[in-house]
GROMACS .gro file of C-alpha atoms in nm:
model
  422
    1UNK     CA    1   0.357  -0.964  -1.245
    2UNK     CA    2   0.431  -1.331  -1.211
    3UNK     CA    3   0.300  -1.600  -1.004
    4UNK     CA    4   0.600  -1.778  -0.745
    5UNK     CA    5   0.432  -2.055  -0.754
    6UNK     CA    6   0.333  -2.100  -1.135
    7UNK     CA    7   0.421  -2.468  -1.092
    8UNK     CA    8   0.138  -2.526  -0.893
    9UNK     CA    9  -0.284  -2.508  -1.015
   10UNK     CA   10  -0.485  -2.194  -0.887
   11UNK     CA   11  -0.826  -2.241  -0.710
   12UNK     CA   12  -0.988  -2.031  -0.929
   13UNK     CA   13  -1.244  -1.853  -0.723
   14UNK     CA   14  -1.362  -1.518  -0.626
   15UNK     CA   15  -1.346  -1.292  -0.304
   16UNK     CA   16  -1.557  -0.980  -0.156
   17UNK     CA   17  -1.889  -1.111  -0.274
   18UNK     CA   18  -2.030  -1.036   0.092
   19UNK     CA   19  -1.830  -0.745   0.331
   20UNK     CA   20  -1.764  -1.043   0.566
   21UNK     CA   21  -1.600  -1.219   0.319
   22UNK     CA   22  -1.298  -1.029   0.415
   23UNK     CA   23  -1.200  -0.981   0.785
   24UNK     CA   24  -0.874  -0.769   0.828
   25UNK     CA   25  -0.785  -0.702   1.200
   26UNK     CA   26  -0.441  -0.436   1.252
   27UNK     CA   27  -0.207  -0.635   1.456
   28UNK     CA   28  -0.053  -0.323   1.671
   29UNK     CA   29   0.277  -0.237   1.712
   30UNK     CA   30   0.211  -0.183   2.104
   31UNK     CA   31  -0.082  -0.202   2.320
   32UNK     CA   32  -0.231   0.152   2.510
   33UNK     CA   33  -0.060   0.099   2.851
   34UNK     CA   34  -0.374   0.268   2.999
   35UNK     CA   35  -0.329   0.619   3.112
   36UNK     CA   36  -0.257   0.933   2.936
   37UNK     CA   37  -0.433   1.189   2.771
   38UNK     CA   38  -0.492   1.056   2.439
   39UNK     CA   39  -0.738   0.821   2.418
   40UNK     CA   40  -0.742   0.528   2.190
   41UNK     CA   41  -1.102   0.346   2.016
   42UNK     CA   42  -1.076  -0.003   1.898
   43UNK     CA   43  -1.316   0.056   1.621
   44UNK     CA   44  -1.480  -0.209   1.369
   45UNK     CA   45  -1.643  -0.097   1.064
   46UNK     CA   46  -1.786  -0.206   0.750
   47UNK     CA   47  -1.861  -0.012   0.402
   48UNK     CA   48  -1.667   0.249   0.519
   49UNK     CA   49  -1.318   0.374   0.475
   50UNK     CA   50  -1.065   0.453   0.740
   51UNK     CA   51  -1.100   0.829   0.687
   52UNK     CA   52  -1.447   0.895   0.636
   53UNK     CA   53  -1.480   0.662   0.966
   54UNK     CA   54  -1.226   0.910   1.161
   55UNK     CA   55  -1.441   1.180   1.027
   56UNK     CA   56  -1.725   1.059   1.175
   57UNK     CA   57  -1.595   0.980   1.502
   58UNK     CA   58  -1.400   1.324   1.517
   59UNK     CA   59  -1.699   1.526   1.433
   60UNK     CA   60  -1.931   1.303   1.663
   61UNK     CA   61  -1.686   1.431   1.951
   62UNK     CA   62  -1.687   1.788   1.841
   63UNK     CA   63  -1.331   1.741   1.715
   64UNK     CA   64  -1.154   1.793   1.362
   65UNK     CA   65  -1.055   1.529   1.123
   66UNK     CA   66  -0.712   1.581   1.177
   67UNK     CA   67  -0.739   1.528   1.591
   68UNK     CA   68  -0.750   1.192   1.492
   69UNK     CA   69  -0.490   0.933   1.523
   70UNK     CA   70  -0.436   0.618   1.301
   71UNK     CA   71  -0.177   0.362   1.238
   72UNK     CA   72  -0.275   0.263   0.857
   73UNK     CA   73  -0.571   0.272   0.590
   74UNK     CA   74  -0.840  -0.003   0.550
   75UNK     CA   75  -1.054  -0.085   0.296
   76UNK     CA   76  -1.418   0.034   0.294
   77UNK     CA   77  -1.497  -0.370   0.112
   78UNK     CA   78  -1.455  -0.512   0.399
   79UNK     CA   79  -1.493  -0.578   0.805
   80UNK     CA   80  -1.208  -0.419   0.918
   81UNK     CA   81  -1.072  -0.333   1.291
   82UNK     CA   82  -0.839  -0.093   1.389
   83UNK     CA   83  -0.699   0.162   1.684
   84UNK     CA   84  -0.802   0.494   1.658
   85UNK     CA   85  -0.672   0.806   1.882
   86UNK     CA   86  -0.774   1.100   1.953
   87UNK     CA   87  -0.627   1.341   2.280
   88UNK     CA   88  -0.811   1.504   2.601
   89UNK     CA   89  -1.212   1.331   2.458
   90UNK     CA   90  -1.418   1.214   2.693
   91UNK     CA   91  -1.368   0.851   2.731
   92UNK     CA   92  -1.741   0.749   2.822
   93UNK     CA   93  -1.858   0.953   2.557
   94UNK     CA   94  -1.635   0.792   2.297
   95UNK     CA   95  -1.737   0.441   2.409
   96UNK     CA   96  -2.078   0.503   2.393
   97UNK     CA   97  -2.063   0.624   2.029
   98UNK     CA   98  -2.318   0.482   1.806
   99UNK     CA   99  -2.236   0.557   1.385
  100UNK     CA  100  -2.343   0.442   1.108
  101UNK     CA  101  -2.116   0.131   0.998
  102UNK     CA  102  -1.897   0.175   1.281
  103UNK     CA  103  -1.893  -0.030   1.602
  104UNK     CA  104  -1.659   0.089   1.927
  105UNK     CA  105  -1.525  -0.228   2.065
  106UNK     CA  106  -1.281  -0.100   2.332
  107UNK     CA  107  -1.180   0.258   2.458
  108UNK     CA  108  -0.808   0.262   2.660
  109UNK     CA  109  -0.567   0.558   2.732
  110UNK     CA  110  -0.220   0.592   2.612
  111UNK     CA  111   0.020   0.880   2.620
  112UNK     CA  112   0.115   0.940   2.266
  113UNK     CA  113  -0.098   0.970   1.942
  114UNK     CA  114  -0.160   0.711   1.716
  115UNK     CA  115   0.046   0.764   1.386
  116UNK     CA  116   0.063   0.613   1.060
  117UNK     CA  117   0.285   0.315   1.078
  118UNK     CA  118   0.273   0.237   1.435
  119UNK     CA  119   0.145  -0.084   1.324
  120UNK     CA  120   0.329  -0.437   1.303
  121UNK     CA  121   0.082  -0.583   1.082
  122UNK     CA  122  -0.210  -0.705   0.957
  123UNK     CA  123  -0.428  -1.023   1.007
  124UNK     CA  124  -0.665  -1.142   0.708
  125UNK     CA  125  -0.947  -1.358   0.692
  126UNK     CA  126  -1.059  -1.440   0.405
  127UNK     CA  127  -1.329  -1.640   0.229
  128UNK     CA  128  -1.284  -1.754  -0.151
  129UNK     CA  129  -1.639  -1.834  -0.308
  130UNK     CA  130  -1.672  -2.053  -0.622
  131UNK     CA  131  -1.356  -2.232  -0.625
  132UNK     CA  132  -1.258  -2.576  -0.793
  133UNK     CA  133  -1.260  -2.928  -0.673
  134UNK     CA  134  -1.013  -2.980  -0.451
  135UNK     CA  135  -0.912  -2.634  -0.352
  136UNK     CA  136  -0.813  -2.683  -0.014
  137UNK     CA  137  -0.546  -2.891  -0.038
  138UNK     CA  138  -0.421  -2.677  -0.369
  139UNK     CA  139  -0.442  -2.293  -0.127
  140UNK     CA  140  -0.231  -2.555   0.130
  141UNK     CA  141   0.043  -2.623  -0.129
  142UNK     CA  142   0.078  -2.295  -0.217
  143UNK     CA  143   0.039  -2.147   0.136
  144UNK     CA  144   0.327  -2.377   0.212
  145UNK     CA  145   0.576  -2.233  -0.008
  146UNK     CA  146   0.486  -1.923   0.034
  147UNK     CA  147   0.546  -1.974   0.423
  148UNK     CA  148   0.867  -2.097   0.334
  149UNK     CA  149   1.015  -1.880   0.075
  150UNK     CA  150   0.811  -1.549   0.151
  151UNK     CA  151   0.567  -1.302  -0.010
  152UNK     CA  152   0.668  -1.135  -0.322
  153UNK     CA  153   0.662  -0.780  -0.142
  154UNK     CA  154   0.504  -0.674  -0.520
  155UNK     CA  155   0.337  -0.309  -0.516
  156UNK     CA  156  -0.059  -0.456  -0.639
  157UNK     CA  157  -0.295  -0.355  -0.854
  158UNK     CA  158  -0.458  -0.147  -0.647
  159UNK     CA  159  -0.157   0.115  -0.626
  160UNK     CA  160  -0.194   0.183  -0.947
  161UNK     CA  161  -0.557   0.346  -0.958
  162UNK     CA  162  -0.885   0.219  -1.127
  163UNK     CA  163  -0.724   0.305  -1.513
  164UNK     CA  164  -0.382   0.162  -1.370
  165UNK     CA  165  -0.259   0.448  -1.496
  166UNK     CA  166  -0.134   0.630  -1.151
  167UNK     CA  167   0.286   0.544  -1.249
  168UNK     CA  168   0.227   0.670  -1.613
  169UNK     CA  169   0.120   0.972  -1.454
  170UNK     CA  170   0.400   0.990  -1.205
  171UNK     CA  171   0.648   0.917  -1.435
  172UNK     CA  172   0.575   1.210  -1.666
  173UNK     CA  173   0.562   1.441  -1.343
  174UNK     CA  174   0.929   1.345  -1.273
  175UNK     CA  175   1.028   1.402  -1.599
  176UNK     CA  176   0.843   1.693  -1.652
  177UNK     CA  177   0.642   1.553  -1.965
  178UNK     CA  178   0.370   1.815  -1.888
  179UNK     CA  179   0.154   1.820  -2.195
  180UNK     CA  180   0.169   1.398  -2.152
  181UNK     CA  181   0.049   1.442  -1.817
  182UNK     CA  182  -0.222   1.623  -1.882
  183UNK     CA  183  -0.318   1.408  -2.192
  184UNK     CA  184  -0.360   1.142  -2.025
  185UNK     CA  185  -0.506   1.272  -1.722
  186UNK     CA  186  -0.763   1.448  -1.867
  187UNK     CA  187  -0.817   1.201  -2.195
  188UNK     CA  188  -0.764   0.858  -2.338
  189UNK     CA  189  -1.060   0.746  -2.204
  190UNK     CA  190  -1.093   0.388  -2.069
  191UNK     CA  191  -1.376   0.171  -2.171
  192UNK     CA  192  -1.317  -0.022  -1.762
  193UNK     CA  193  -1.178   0.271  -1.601
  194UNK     CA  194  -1.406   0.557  -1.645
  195UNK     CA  195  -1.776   0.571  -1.618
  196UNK     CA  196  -1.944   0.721  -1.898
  197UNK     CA  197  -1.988   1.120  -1.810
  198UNK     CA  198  -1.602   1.083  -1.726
  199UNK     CA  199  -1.554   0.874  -2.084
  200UNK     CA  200  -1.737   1.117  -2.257
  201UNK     CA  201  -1.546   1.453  -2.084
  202UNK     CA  202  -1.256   1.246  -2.189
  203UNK     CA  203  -1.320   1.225  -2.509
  204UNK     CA  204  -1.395   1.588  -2.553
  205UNK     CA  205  -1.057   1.687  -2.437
  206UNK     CA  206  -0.917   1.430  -2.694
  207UNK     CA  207  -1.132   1.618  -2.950
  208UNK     CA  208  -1.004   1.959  -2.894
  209UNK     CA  209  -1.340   2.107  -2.656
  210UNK     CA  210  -1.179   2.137  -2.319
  211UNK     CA  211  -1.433   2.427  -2.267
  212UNK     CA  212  -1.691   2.179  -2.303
  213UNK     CA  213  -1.515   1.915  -2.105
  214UNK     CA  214  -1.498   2.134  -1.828
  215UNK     CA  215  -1.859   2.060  -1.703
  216UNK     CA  216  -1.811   1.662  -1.755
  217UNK     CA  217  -1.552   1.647  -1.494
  218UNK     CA  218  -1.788   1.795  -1.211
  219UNK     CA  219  -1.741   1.555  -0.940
  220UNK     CA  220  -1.389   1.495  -1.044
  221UNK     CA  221  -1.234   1.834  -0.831
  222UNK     CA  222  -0.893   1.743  -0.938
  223UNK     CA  223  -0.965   1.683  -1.314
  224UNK     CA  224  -1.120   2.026  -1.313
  225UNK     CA  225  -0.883   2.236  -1.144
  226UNK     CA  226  -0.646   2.091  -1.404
  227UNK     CA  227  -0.809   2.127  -1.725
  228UNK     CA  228  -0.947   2.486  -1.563
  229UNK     CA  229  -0.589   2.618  -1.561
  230UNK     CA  230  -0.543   2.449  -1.893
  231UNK     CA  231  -0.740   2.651  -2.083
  232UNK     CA  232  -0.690   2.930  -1.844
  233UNK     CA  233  -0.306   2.929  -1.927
  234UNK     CA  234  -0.250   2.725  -2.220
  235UNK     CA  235  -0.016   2.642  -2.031
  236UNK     CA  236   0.051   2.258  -1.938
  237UNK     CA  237   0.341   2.282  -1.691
  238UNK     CA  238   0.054   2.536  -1.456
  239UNK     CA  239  -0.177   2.275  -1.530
  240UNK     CA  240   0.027   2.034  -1.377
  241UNK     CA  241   0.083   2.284  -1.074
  242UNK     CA  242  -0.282   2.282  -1.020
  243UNK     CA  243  -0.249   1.927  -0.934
  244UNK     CA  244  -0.293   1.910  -0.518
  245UNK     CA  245   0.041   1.776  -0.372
  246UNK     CA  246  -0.102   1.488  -0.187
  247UNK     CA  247  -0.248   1.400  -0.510
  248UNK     CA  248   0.103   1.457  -0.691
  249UNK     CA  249   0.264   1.238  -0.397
  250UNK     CA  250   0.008   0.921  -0.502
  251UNK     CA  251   0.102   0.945  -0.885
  252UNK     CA  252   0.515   0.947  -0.802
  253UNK     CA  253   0.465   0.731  -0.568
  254UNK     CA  254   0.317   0.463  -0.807
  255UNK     CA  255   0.616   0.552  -1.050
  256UNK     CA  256   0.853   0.410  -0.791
  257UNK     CA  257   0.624   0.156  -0.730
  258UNK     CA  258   0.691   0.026  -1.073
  259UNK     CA  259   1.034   0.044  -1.084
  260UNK     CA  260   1.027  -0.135  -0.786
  261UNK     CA  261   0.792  -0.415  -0.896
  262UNK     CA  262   1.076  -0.414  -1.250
  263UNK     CA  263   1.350  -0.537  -0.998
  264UNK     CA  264   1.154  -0.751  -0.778
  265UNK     CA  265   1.012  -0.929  -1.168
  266UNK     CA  266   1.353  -1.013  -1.251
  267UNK     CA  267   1.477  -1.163  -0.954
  268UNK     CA  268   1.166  -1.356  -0.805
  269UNK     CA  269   1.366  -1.662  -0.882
  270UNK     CA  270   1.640  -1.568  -0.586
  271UNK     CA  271   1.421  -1.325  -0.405
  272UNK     CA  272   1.482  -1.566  -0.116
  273UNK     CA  273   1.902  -1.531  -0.161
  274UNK     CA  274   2.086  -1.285  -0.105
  275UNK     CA  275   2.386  -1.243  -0.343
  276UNK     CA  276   2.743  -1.020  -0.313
  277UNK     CA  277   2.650  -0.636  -0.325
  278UNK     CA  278   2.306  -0.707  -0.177
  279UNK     CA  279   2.165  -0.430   0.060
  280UNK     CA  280   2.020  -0.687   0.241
  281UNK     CA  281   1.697  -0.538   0.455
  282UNK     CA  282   1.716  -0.668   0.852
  283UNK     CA  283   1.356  -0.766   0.894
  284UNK     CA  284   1.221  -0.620   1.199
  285UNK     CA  285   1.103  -0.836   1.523
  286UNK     CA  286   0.737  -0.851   1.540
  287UNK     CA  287   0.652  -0.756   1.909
  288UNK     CA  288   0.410  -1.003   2.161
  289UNK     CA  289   0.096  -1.010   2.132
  290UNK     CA  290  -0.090  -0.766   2.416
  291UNK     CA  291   0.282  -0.575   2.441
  292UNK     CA  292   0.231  -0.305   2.609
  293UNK     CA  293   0.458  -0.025   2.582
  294UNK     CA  294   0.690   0.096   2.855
  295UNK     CA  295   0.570   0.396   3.034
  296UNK     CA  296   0.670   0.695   2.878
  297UNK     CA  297   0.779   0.531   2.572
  298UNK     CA  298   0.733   0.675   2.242
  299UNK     CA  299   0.632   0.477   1.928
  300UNK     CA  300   0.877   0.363   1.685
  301UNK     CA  301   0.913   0.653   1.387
  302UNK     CA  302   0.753   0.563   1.047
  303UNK     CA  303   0.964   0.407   0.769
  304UNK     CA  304   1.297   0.624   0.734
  305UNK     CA  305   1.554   0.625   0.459
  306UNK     CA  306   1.708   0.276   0.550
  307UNK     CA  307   1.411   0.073   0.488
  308UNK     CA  308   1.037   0.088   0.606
  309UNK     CA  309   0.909   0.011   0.953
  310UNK     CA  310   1.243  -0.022   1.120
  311UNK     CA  311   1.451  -0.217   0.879
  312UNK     CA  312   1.764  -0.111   0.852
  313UNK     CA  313   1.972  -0.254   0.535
  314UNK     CA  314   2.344  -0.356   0.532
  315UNK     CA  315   2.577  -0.487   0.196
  316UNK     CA  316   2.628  -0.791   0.190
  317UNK     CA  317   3.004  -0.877   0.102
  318UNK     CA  318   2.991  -1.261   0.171
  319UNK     CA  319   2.673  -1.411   0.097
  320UNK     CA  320   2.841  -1.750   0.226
  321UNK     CA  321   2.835  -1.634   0.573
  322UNK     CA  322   2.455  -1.433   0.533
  323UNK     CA  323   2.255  -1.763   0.367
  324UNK     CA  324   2.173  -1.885   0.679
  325UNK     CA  325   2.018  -1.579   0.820
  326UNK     CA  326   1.830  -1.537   0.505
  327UNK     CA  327   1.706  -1.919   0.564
  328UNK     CA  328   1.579  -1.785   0.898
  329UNK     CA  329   1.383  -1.525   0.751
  330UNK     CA  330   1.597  -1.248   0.941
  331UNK     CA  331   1.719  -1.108   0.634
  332UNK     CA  332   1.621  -1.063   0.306
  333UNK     CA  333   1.707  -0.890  -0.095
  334UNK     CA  334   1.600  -0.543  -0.101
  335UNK     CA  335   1.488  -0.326  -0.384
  336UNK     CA  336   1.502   0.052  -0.449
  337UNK     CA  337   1.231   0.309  -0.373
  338UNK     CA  338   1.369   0.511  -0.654
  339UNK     CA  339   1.393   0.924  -0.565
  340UNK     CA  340   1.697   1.237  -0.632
  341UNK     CA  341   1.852   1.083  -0.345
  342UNK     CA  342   1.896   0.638  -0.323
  343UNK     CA  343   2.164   0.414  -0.219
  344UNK     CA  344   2.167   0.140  -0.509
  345UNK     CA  345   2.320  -0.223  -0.461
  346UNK     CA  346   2.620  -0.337  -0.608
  347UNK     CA  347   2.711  -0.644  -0.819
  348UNK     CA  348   2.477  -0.807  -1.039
  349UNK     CA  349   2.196  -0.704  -0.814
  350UNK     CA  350   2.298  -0.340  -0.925
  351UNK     CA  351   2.303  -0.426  -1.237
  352UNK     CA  352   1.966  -0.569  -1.296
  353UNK     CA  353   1.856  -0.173  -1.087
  354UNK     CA  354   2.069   0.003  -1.326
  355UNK     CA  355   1.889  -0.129  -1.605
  356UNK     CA  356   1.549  -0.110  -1.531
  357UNK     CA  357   1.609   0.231  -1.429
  358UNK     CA  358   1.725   0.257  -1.818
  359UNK     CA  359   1.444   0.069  -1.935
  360UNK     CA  360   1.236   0.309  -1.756
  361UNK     CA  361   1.408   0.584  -1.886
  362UNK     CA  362   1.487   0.751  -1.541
  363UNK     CA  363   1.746   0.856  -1.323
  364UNK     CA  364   1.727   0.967  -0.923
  365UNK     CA  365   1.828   1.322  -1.079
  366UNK     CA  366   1.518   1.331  -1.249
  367UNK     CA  367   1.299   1.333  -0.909
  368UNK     CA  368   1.469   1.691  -0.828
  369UNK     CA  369   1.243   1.834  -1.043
  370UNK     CA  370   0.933   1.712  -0.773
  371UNK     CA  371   1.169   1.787  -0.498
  372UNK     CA  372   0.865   2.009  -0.345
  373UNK     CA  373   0.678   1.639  -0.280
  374UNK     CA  374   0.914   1.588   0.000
  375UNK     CA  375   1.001   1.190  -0.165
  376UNK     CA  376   1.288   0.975   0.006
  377UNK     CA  377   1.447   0.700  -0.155
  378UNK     CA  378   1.411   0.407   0.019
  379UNK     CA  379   1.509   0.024   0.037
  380UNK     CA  380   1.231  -0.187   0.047
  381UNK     CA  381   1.249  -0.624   0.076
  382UNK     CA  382   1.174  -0.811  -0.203
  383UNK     CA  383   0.994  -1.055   0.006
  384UNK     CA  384   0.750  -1.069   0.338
  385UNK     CA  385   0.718  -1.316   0.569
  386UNK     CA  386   0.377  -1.539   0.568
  387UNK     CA  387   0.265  -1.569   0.938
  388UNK     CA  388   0.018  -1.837   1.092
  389UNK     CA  389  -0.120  -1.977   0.762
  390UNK     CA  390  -0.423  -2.163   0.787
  391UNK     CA  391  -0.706  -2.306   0.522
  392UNK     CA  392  -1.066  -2.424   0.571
  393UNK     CA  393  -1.351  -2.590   0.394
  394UNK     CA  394  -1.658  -2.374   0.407
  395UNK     CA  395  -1.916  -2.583   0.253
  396UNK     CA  396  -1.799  -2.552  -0.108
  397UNK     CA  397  -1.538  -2.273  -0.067
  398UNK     CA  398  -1.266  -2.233   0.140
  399UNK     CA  399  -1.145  -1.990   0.396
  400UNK     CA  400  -0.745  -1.888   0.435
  401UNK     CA  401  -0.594  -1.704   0.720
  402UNK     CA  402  -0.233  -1.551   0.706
  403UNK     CA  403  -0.090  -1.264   0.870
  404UNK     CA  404   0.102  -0.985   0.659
  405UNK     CA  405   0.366  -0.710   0.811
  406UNK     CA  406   0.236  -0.367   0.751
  407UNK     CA  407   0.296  -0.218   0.376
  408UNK     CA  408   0.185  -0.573   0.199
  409UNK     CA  409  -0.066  -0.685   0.047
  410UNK     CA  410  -0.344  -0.986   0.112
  411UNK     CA  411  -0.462  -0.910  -0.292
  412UNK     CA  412  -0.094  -1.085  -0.364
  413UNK     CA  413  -0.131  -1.357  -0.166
  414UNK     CA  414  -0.440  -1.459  -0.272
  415UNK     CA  415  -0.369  -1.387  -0.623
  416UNK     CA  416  -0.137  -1.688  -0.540
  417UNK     CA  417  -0.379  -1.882  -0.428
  418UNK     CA  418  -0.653  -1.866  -0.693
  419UNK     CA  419  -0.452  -1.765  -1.013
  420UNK     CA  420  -0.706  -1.567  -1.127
  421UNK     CA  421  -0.540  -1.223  -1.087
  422UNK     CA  422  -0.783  -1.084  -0.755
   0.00000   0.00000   0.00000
């Protein structure tokens, strides 16, 4: 992954030394209009993850997990605030909820669930501690350009799972590489990745003792119920099965992650052009802030085949007469969310698809054989706009605000910032 603005020094500098360090607030994608039967928490939390906070809310109420309604994931590092919904709770109840890490801010009715996506956004505050000399100005330089050009809309590190393994995994899923799959889900143990019981159960399956391995993986469920139908079977393709589908979904998911990420890498130069056989993606208008939404209105879908969060995509046959939306920000390149069934570009920006999908050694065929996931292909921009950047001086580190669209990620933009790979 490469830096847009390599020209320019980093800040060095680190971030999430103190869970207020980061500050992400969900910018919704319409306010509760105030009546209905589902009623919606504005919840903050800290060291806790979006589910495990829905659990605890939902089982607070003498409701189930799944009751509950959100709009998108945050991370547990962080202070993070976010809609919630759940439908026919008591509303005084709810507000008066006190848990462990979580705070209810604000309790309003709507008349639909909350669902994932019906979000516009994301707002991030953010400090960086330990940064160079003159870092303010340098996070302003880069902010600039970044406000100007866009966000490479690059899949992060993150996606790819604490061996950054997830897409190798994927990939040999789709092709139905079963015995690599389970080598290196169940071995090659990582000397960053893996804590030592798992290093060590890892390097018993390398060895040939997947009997003994067995125990090492308690407290990895998944790992187990693979290498349990392993040597049940001897069979690596029912291994493979054992895998749960959600999990499955992650790992392919990654896989066309990185085939995304391939295109995006080879045209960050002109991610901000759009060029003849384009599909160029029709960035959606962010609403108001405080926007309520019309009675009886329904929120938008989540992302469908013609791009996520309501983009639609269109080819571009005369780039001429489309450069000035694209100056606007209206428009933008899109990339492929590789699956059995994708509508490619055409031209050169084709081309460059066609052969990282060769690189790769894939095809869309090859997803039929994980046609049981339920994957769409998808078009997804190679850039995101940078909304209301600002930077700070906090005694010897600085603080940076920006606002994301749903689906990106802060890690990139401040991987910008301090060079230093966050």
């Amino acid at each position: 992954m490469h830096y847009l603005t390599e020209d320019l020094p980093g800040t060095g500098g680190r971030i999430k030394a103190q869970p207020d360090d980061f500050i992400v607030t969900e910018v919704p994608l319409y306010e509760p209009c105030g009546e209905g039967d589902h009623v919606y928490l504005y919840v903050e939390k800290q060291g806790i993850g979006s589910l495990e906070a829905a659990d605890q809310i939902a089982r607070a109420l003498g409701r189930p997990r799944a009751a509950v309604g959100l709009a998108g994931l945050k991370d547990a590092q962080a202070v993070t605030r976010q809609w919630m919904s759940l439908e026919r709770v008591d509303a005084d109840l709810a507000a008066r909820l006190h848990l462990p890490g979580i705070k209810i801010l604000q309790v309003r009715r709507h008349r639909n669930k909350l669902k994932i996506g019906h979000l516009a956004g994301n707002r991030f505050e953010v400090r960086i501690r330990g940064c160079r000399p003159g870092s303010r100005e340098v996070a302003a330089r880069v902010l600039a350009v970044l406000a100007a050009r866009g966000v490479p809309n690059w899949f992060d590190r993150q996606r790819f799972g604490r061996r950054g393994d997830n897409h190798l995994l994927g990939r040999a899923l789709v092709l139905g590489q079963y015995k690599e799959f389970c080598d290196q889900f169940l071995g090659r143990p990582s000397p960053t990745g893996d804590s030592p019981r798992l290093a060590h159960a890892r390097q018993l399956y390398d060895a040939g003792s997947r009997h003994e391995a067995v125990g090492l993986f308690k407290g990895s469920p998944d790992h187990q119920r693979v290498l349990a139908a392993l040597v049940r079977t001897r069979d690596p393709r029912k291994a493979a099965e054992a895998l749960p589908k959600q999990l499955a979904r992650l790992l392919v998911g990654a896989f066309q992650s990185d085939i995304f990420n391939a295109v995006l890498d080879r045209r960050l130069d002109s991610f901000d052009r759009v060029e003849a056989g384009d599909l160029a993606y029709i960035h959606p208008c962010l609403p108001s802030p405080g926007a309520a939404a019309a009675e009886g209105d329904e929120a938008p879908s989540p992302p469908t085949e013609r791009g996520p969060r309501g983009g639609a995509v269109f080819l571009v046959e005369r780039p001429e007469d489309e450069a000035p939306r694209a100056k606007r920000f209206e428009i933008s390149p899109s990339g492929p969310i590789i699956a059995n069934k994708v509508t490619l570009a055409s031209g050169r920006a084709g081309e460059i698809e066609r052969a990282v999908f060769t690189e790769k050694g894939i095809a869309p065929a090859d997803f039929d054989r994980v046609k049981a996931l339920r994957l769409r292909g998808d078009r997804r921009p190679l850039r995101v706009p940078l909304g209301s950047p600002e930077v700070e001086p906090v005694g010897d580190d600085i603080r940076v605000r920006f606002v994301l669209p749903s689906g990106a990620y802060a890690t990139v933009v401040l991987s910008e910032i301090t060079k230093s790979g966050i």
